[in-house]
Coordinates of C-alpha atoms in Angstrom, one line a residue:
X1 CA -2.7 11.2 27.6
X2 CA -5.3 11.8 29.8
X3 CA -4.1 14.8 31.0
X4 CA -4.2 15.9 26.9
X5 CA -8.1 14.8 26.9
X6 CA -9.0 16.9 29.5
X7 CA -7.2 20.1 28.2
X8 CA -9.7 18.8 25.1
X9 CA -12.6 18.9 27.2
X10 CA -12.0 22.3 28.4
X11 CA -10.8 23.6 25.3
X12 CA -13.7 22.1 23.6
X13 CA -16.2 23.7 26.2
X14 CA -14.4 26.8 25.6
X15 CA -15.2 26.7 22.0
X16 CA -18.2 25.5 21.3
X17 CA -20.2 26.1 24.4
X18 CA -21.8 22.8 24.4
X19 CA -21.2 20.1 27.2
X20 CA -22.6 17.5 25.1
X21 CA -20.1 18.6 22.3
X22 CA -17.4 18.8 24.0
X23 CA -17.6 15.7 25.7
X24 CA -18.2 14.2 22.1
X25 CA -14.8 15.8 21.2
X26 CA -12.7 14.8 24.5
X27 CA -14.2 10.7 24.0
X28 CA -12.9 10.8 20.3
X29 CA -9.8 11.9 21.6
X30 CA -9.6 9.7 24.3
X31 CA -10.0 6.6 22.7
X32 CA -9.4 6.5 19.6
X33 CA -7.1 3.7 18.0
X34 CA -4.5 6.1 16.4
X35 CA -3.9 7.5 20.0
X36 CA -2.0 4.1 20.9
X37 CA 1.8 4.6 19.8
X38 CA 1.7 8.1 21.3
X39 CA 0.2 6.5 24.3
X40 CA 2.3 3.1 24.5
X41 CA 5.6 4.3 23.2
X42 CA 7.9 5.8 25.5
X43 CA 10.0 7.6 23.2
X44 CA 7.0 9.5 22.1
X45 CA 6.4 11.1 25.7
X46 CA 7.6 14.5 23.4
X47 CA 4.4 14.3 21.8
X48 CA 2.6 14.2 24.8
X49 CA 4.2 16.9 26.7
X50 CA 4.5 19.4 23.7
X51 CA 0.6 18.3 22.8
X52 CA -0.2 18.8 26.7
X53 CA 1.4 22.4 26.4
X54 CA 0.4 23.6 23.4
X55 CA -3.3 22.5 24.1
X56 CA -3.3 24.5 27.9
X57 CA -1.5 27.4 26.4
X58 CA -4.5 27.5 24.0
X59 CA -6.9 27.1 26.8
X60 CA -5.2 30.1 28.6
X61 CA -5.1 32.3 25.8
X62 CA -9.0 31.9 24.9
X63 CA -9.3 32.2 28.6
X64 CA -7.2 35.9 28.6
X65 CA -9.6 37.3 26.2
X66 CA -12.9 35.4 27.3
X67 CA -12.7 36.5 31.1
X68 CA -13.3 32.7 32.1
X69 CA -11.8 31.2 34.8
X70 CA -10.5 33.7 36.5
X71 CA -8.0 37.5 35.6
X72 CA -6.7 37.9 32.4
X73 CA -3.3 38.5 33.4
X74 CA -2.4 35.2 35.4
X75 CA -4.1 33.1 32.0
X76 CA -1.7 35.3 30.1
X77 CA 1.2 34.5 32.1
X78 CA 0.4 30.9 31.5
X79 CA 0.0 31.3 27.6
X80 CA 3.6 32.6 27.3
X81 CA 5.1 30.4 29.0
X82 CA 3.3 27.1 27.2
X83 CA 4.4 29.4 24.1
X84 CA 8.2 28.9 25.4
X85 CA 7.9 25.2 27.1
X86 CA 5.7 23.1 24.0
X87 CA 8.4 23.4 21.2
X88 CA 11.2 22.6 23.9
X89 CA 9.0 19.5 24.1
X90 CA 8.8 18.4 20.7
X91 CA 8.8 20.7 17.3
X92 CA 5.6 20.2 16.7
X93 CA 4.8 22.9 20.3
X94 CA 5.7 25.8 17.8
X95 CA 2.4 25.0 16.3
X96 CA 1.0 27.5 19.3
X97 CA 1.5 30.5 18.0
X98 CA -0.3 29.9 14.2
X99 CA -2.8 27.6 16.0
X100 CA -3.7 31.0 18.6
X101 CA -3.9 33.0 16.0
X102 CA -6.4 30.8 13.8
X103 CA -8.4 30.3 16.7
X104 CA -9.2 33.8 17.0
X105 CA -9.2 34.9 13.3
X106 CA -10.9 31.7 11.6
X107 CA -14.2 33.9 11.3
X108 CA -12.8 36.7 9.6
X109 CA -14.5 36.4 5.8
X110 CA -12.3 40.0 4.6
X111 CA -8.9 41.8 5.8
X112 CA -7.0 39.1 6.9
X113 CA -3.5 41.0 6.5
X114 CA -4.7 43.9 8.9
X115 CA -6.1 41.9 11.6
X116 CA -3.3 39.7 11.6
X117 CA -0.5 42.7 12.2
X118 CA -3.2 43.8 14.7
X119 CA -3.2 40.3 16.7
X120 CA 0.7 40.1 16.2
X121 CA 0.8 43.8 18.2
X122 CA -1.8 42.8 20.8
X123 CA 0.7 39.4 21.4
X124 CA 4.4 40.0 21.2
X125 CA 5.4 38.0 23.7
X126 CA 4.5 34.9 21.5
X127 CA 6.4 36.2 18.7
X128 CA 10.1 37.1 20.6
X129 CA 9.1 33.8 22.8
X130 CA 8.7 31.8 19.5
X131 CA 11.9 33.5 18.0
X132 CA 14.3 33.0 21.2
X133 CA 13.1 29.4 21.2
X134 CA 14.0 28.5 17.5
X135 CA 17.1 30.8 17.6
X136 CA 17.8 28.4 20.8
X137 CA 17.1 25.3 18.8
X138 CA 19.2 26.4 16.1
X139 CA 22.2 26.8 18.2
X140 CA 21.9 23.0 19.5
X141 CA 21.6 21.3 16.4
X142 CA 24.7 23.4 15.1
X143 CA 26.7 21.9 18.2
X144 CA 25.1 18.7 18.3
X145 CA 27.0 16.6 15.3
X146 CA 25.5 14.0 12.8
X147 CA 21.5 14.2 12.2
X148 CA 19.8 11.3 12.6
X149 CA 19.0 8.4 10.0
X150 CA 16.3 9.8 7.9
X151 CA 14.2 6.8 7.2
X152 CA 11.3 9.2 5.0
X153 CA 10.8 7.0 1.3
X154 CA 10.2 10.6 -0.4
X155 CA 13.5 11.7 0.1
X156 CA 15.1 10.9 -3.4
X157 CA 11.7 11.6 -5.2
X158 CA 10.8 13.8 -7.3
X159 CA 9.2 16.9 -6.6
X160 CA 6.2 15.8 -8.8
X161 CA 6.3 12.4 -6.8
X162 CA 6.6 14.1 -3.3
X163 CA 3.9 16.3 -4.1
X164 CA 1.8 13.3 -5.5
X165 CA 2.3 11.0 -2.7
X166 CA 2.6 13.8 0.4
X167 CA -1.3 14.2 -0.7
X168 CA -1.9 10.9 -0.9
X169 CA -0.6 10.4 2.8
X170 CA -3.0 12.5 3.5
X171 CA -5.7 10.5 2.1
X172 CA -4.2 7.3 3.9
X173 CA -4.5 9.1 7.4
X174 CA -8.3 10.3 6.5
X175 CA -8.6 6.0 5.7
X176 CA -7.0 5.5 9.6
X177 CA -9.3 8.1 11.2
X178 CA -12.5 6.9 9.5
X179 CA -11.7 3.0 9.7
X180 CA -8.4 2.1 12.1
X181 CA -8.2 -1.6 11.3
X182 CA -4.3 -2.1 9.6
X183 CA -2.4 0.0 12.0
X184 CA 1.6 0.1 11.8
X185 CA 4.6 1.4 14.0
X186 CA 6.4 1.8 11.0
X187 CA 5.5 3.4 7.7
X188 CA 9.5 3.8 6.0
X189 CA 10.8 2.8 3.3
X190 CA 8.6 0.7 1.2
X191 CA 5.6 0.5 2.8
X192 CA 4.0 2.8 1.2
X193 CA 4.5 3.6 -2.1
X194 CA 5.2 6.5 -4.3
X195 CA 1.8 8.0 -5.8
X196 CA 0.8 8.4 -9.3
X197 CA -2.2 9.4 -11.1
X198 CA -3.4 6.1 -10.5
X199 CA -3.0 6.0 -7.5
X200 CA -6.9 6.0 -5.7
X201 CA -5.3 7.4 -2.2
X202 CA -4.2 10.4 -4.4
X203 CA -7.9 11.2 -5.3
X204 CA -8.9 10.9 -1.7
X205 CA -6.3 13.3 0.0
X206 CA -7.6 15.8 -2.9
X207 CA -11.1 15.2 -1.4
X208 CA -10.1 15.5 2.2
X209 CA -7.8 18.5 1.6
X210 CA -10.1 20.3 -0.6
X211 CA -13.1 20.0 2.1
X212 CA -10.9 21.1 5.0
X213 CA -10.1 24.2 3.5
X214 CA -13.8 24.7 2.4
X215 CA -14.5 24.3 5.9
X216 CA -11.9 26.4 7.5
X217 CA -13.2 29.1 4.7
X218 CA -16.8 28.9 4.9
X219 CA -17.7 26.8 7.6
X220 CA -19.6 27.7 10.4
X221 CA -17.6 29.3 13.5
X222 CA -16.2 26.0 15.3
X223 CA -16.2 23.8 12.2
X224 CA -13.7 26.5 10.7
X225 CA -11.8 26.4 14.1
X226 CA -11.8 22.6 13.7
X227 CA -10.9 22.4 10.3
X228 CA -8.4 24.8 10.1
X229 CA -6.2 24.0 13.2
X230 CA -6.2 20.0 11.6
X231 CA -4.3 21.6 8.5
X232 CA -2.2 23.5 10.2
X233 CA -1.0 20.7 12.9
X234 CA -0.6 18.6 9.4
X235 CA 1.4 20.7 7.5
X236 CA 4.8 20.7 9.5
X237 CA 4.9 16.7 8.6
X238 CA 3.0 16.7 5.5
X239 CA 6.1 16.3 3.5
X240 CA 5.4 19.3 1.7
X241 CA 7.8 22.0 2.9
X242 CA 10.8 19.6 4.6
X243 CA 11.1 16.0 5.0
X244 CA 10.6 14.5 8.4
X245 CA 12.1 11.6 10.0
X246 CA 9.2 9.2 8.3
X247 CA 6.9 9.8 5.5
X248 CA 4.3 8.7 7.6
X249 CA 3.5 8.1 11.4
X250 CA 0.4 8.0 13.1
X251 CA 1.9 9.8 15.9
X252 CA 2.0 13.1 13.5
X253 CA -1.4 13.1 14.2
X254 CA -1.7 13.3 17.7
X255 CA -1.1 16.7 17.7
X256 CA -4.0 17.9 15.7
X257 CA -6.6 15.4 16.8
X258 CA -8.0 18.4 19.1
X259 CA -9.2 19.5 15.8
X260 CA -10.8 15.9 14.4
X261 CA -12.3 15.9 18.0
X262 CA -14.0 19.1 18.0
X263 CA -15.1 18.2 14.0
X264 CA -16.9 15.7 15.7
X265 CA -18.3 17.5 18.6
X266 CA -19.4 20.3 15.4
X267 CA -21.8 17.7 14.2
X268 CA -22.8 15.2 16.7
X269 CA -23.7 18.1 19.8
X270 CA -26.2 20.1 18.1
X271 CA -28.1 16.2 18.0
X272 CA -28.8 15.6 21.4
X273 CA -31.0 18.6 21.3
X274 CA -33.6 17.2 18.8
X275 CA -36.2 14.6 19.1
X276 CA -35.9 11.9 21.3
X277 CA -35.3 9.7 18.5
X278 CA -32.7 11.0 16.6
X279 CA -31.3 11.6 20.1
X280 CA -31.3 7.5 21.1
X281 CA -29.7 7.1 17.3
X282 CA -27.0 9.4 17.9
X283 CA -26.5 7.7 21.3
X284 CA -26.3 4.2 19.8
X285 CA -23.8 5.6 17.1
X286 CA -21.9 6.5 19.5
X287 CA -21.8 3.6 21.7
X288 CA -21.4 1.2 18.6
X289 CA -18.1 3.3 17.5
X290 CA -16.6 3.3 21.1
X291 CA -17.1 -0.1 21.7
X292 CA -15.2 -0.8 17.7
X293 CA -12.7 1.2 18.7
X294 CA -12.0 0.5 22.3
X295 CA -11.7 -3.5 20.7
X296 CA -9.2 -2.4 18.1
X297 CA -7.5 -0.5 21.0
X298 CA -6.8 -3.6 23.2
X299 CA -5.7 -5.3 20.2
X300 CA -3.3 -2.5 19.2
X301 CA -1.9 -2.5 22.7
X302 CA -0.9 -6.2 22.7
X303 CA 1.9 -5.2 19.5
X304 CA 3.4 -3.2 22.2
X305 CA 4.3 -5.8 24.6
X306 CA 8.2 -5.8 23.8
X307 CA 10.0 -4.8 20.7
X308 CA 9.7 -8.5 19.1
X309 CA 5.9 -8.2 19.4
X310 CA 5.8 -4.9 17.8
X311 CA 8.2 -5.4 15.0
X312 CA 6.5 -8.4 14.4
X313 CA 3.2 -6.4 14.2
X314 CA 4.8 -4.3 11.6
X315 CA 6.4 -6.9 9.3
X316 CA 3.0 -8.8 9.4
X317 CA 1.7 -5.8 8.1
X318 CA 4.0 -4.6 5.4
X319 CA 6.2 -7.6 4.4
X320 CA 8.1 -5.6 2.3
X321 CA 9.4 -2.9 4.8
X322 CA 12.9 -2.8 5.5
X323 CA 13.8 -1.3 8.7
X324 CA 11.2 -3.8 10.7
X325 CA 12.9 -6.9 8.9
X326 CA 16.0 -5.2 10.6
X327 CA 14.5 -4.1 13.6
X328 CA 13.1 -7.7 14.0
X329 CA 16.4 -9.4 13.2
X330 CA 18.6 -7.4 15.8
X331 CA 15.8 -8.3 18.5
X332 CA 16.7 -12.4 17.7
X333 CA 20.2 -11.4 17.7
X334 CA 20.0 -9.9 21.3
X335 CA 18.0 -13.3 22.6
X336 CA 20.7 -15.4 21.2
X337 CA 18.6 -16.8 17.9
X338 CA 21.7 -16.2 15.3
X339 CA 20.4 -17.7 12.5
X340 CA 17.2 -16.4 12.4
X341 CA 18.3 -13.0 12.6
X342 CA 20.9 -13.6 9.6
X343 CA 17.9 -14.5 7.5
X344 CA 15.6 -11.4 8.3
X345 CA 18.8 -9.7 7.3
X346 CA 19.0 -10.8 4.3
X347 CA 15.3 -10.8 3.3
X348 CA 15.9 -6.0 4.4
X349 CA 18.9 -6.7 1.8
X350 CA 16.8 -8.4 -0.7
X351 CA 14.0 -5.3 -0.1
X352 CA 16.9 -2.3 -0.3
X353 CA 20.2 -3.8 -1.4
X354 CA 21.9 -0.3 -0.8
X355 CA 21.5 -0.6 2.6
X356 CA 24.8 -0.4 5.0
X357 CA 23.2 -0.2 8.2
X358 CA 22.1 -3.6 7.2
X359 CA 25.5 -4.8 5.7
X360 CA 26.9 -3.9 8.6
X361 CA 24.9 -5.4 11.6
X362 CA 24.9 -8.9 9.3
X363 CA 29.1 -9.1 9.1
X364 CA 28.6 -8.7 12.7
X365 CA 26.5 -11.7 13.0
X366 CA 28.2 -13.6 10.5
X367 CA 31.6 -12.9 12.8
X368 CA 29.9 -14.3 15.8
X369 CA 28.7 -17.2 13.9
X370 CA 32.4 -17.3 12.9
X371 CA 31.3 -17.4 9.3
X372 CA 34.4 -15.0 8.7
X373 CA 33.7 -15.6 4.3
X374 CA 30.7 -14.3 4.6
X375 CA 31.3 -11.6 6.9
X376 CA 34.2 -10.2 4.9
X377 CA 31.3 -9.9 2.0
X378 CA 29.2 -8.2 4.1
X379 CA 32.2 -5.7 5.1
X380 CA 32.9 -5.3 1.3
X381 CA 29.2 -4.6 0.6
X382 CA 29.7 -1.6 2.6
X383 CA 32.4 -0.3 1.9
X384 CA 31.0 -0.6 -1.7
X385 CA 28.4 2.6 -0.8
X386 CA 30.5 4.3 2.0
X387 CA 34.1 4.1 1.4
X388 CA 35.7 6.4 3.7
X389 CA 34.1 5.0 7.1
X390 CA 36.5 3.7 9.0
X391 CA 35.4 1.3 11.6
X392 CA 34.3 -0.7 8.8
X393 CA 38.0 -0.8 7.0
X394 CA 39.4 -1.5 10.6
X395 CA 36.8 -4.1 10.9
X396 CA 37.3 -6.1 7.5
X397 CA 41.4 -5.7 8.0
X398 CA 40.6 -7.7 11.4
X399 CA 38.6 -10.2 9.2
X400 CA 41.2 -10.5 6.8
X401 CA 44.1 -11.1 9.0
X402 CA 42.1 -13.7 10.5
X403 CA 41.8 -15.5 7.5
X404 CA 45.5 -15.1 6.7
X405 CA 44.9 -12.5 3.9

């Protein structure tokens, strides 16, 4: 992560040409709150890596055409191969080649097909690199069997619904950036739930939304740059065009945070030139919001002691989500407490009934417990929504003969 921050810094410095802005935009990306599950889970090391890439490969492209730092060819060099490297990463490293291209085009007000077939033609090697790694990707998750569980609460909605509720996502992540107080690991199922008209989160990812494009159309230079790159990095998980793993996930952000970063360094740099007094106000803003969030950080960091801690975390903070009542119950089961994990089983059941992950991990308990009744109804249960797996047949003949059926 820190290696991420200072690709920020000299990104930023690249871009806007201010050191006071630029450190602005590297702090905010240091430290804030939403930065912790990127930072303190280790299955999210993707994200960093494909982040890290993406951002130097940026850095190294403005860099080719800027004549900083150095010859042109060597940053080049460098740019492909972050092209190639971030999205063998993580997915989200394919966002190089649109990002590159904003970057450098975000100021053009007219002829926006022309100049892009001209910046295509002036950068192949992004586009075959881009192409060979997708065509790559492709041909592993062809070999590579069953996908995994897709946890994401819009998947049997509507497209009316999904539409509804991807915006109003949107809106929820604008609430985390401004104010991150009720942070969450885990944001499946039902914790969040599918958006109406009514719903007030709906109205603010309109607002949000609408003023980021505004920005990235009519904005000034960097605040275009800024605003457009943070819509871009949102769209691959904005739920609009495919469905990924969660609805939700405040490690979809890290990616684009650059851009909230250099929002930031936009407005606040240009104030430390002014009087002395609006100068000390900025300063004390600034302090005021570190401190807040450097609080909130230390707090965040304690759910991520061990699993029980975090799970715990995320049940504390939506009672009604599924997979952390399960997550939390097979965490009691592996330190021996039986009966307390039977019960948070039963309370996922109670939230989704249809639910044979669940079903399944509870006739395992109730077997240890040697409550064989109950574990043949748990069997049954899922058999009832998948009947042709078969472990679980195997599983409920064992059960049976054991009761002398």
């Amino acid at each position: 992560h820190a290696v991420v921050v200072w690709f920020v810094w000299l990104l930023a410095l690249e871009l806007l040409t201010n050191r006071a802005a630029a450190a602005v935009a590297a702090v905010v990306c240091a430290v804030h709150p939403l930065q912790s599950e990127v930072v303190n889970w280790v299955a999210a090391r993707g994200d960093l890596l494909s982040t890290g890439l993406m951002l130097l490969g940026l850095l190294a492209h403005r860099r080719r055409h800027s004549g900083n730092g150095g010859a042109g060819p060597a940053w080049r060099v460098t740019a492909a191969l972050c092209c190639a490297m971030a999205p063998l990463a993580k997915e989200t490293g394919f966002l190089f080649l649109p990002l590159a291209w904003w970057l450098d085009n975000a100021q053009t007000r007219s002829g926006w097909m022309r100049r892009s077939f001209h910046w295509l033609r002036c950068h192949p090697e992004y586009l075959v690199l881009t192409a060979a790694v997708l065509l790559l990707r492709a041909a592993v998750l062809v070999s590579g069997g069953e996908s995994p569980h897709n946890a994401n609460l819009l998947a049997d909605a509507s497209p009316l619904q999904r539409l509804a509720t991807s915006v109003a996502i949107m809106g929820r992540y604008a609430g985390l950036v401004v104010l991150p107080v009720s942070l969450s690991a885990d944001y499946s199922f039902d914790s969040i739930p599918i958006s109406g008209l009514t719903d007030p989160w709906l109205g603010v990812g309109i607002v949000v939304i609408g003023g980021l494009v505004w920005a990235a159309r009519s904005g000034p230079g960097p605040l275009a740059q800024a605003a457009g790159a943070l819509l871009i990095c949102w769209l691959p998980t904005s739920n609009l065009a495919f469905l990924p793993p969660s609805a939700m996930a405040e490690r979809y952000m890290y990616p684009g945070f650059f851009g909230i970063g250099l929002a930031c360094g936009c407005l606040a740099g240009p104030q430390f030139s002014q009087t002395k007094a609006r100068t000390r106000a900025v300063v004390a803003l600034l302090v005021a919001l570190l401190s807040f969030w450097s609080v909130r950080v230390h707090l965040r960091n304690r759910d991520w002691q061990d699993d029980g801690a975090l799970f715990a975390a995320v049940g504390q903070r939506f009672p009604h989500n599924a997979r952390a009542l399960e997550n939390l119950g097979h965490w009691h089961a592996r330190h021996g407490d039986l009966e307390q994990a039977v019960r948070l089983y039963q309370e996922a059941l109670v939230v989704r009934p249809v639910n044979p992950r669940a079903l399944t991990n509870l006739a395992a308990l109730e077997l240890r417990r040697g409550h064989l009744e109950e574990a043949v109804v748990a069997w049954t249960g899922v058999l009832a929504t998948t009947p042709e797996r078969l472990p679980v047949l195997l599983d409920l003949a064992g059960t049976l003969e054991r009761l002398g059926r």
